[in-house]
Amino acid sequence: QVQLVESGGGWVQAGGSLRLSCVPSGRFFSVAGNAWYRQAPGEQRVLVATINSDGAANYADFVKGRFTISRDNSKNTVYLHMSSLQPDDTAVYYCNMKIRRRQNNPLLDYWGQGTQVSVSS
């Protein structure tokens, strides 16, 4: 069974920074794309950033220039470095990975448990 383990959330004042991490546990063959999503209270989950196996990253407009997604392929870990945080960034942040369990298996979506990020003004 593959599970994604997130860490790094917490509380921060406006203008501060946090770094989220996400690593898969269990047995699998390979990890393809990674992404971070977030869900604010009463709102739908939205895409924040993506990064593919080649390291190419894309960002939602509302985080461009403030957030950086990266991955360490040797550790199968994806990070989200968040800076200049604002109260509107308050949300539960979810890690997403596309993982191939065995060599000939299709890619499947896996989700982390979510980590709370709270930004006060």
CSV table of C-alpha atoms in Angstrom, one decimal:
chain,number,residue,atom,x,y,z
A,1,GLN,CA,0.0,0.0,0.0
A,2,VAL,CA,1.4,3.4,-1.0
A,3,GLN,CA,0.7,6.4,1.2
A,4,LEU,CA,1.9,10.0,0.9
A,5,VAL,CA,3.2,11.5,4.1
A,6,GLU,CA,3.1,15.3,4.3
A,7,SER,CA,4.8,17.6,6.8
A,8,GLY,CA,5.8,21.2,7.3
A,9,GLY,CA,2.5,23.0,7.7
A,10,GLY,CA,1.8,25.3,10.6
A,11,TRP,CA,1.0,28.9,11.6
A,12,VAL,CA,2.9,31.9,10.3
A,13,GLN,CA,2.4,35.7,10.2
A,14,ALA,CA,1.8,37.4,7.0
A,15,GLY,CA,5.0,37.8,5.0
A,16,GLY,CA,6.5,34.7,6.5
A,17,SER,CA,7.6,31.5,4.9
A,18,LEU,CA,6.9,27.8,5.2
A,19,ARG,CA,8.2,24.7,3.4
A,20,LEU,CA,6.0,21.6,2.9
A,21,SER,CA,7.3,18.2,2.2
A,22,CYS,CA,5.7,15.1,0.8
A,23,VAL,CA,7.2,11.6,0.5
A,24,PRO,CA,5.6,8.3,-0.5
A,25,SER,CA,5.9,5.3,1.7
A,26,GLY,CA,5.5,1.6,0.7
A,27,ARG,CA,6.6,-0.2,-2.4
A,28,PHE,CA,6.4,1.2,-5.9
A,29,PHE,CA,8.2,1.3,-9.2
A,30,SER,CA,8.4,4.9,-10.1
A,31,VAL,CA,7.0,8.4,-9.5
A,32,ALA,CA,6.0,10.6,-12.4
A,33,GLY,CA,4.4,14.0,-11.9
A,34,ASN,CA,3.9,15.8,-8.6
A,35,ALA,CA,1.5,18.5,-7.6
A,36,TRP,CA,0.3,20.5,-4.7
A,37,TYR,CA,-3.3,21.5,-4.2
A,38,ARG,CA,-5.1,23.5,-1.5
A,39,GLN,CA,-8.5,23.8,-0.1
A,40,ALA,CA,-9.7,26.7,1.9
A,41,PRO,CA,-12.8,26.4,4.2
A,42,GLY,CA,-16.0,26.3,2.2
A,43,GLU,CA,-14.1,26.3,-1.1
A,44,GLN,CA,-13.2,23.7,-3.7
A,45,ARG,CA,-9.7,22.2,-3.9
A,46,VAL,CA,-7.6,24.1,-6.4
A,47,LEU,CA,-4.3,23.4,-8.1
A,48,VAL,CA,-1.3,25.3,-6.7
A,49,ALA,CA,1.7,24.0,-8.6
A,50,THR,CA,2.9,21.0,-10.6
A,51,ILE,CA,6.3,19.6,-11.5
A,52,ASN,CA,7.0,16.8,-13.8
A,53,SER,CA,9.8,14.2,-13.8
A,54,ASP,CA,12.1,16.5,-15.8
A,55,GLY,CA,11.7,19.2,-13.2
A,56,ALA,CA,9.5,21.5,-15.3
A,57,ALA,CA,7.2,23.5,-13.0
A,58,ASN,CA,3.9,25.4,-13.4
A,59,TYR,CA,2.1,27.6,-11.0
A,60,ALA,CA,-1.3,29.0,-10.4
A,61,ASP,CA,-1.4,32.7,-11.0
A,62,PHE,CA,-2.1,33.4,-7.4
A,63,VAL,CA,1.2,32.0,-6.2
A,64,LYS,CA,3.5,32.9,-9.0
A,65,GLY,CA,6.6,34.6,-7.7
A,66,ARG,CA,5.9,33.5,-4.1
A,67,PHE,CA,5.8,29.7,-4.1
A,68,THR,CA,8.4,27.2,-5.5
A,69,ILE,CA,7.8,23.6,-6.2
A,70,SER,CA,10.7,21.2,-6.3
A,71,ARG,CA,11.5,17.6,-6.1
A,72,ASP,CA,14.4,15.4,-5.0
A,73,ASN,CA,14.3,12.4,-7.3
A,74,SER,CA,16.7,10.4,-5.1
A,75,LYS,CA,14.3,10.6,-2.2
A,76,ASN,CA,11.1,10.7,-4.2
A,77,THR,CA,10.2,13.8,-2.3
A,78,VAL,CA,8.4,16.9,-3.5
A,79,TYR,CA,8.6,20.2,-1.7
A,80,LEU,CA,6.6,23.4,-1.8
A,81,HIS,CA,8.5,26.4,-0.5
A,82,MET,CA,6.0,29.2,0.3
A,83,SER,CA,7.1,32.8,0.9
A,84,SER,CA,5.4,36.1,1.3
A,85,LEU,CA,2.5,34.3,2.7
A,86,GLN,CA,-0.8,36.1,3.0
A,87,PRO,CA,-4.0,35.3,5.0
A,88,ASP,CA,-5.6,34.3,1.7
A,89,ASP,CA,-3.1,31.4,1.5
A,90,THR,CA,-4.7,29.9,4.6
A,91,ALA,CA,-5.9,26.4,3.6
A,92,VAL,CA,-5.3,22.7,3.9
A,93,TYR,CA,-2.5,21.8,1.4
A,94,TYR,CA,-2.6,18.4,-0.3
A,95,CYS,CA,0.2,16.6,-2.0
A,96,ASN,CA,-0.6,14.6,-5.2
A,97,MET,CA,1.7,12.1,-6.9
A,98,LYS,CA,1.3,9.9,-10.0
A,99,ILE,CA,2.8,6.6,-9.1
A,100,ARG,CA,3.4,3.4,-10.9
A,101,ARG,CA,3.2,0.5,-8.5
A,102,ARG,CA,4.9,-2.0,-10.8
A,103,GLN,CA,6.8,-1.6,-14.1
A,104,ASN,CA,3.9,-2.4,-16.4
A,105,ASN,CA,1.1,-0.9,-14.2
A,106,PRO,CA,-0.6,2.3,-15.2
A,107,LEU,CA,0.0,5.6,-13.3
A,108,LEU,CA,-2.3,6.1,-10.4
A,109,ASP,CA,-3.1,9.2,-8.4
A,110,TYR,CA,-2.2,9.3,-4.7
A,111,TRP,CA,-3.0,12.0,-2.2
A,112,GLY,CA,-1.5,13.1,1.0
A,113,GLN,CA,-3.5,13.5,4.2
A,114,GLY,CA,-3.4,17.2,4.0
A,115,THR,CA,-1.5,19.7,6.1
A,116,GLN,CA,-2.9,22.9,7.5
A,117,VAL,CA,-1.3,26.2,6.7
A,118,SER,CA,-2.6,29.2,8.6
A,119,VAL,CA,-1.5,32.8,8.0
A,120,SER,CA,-2.4,35.6,10.3
A,121,SER,CA,-2.5,39.2,9.4
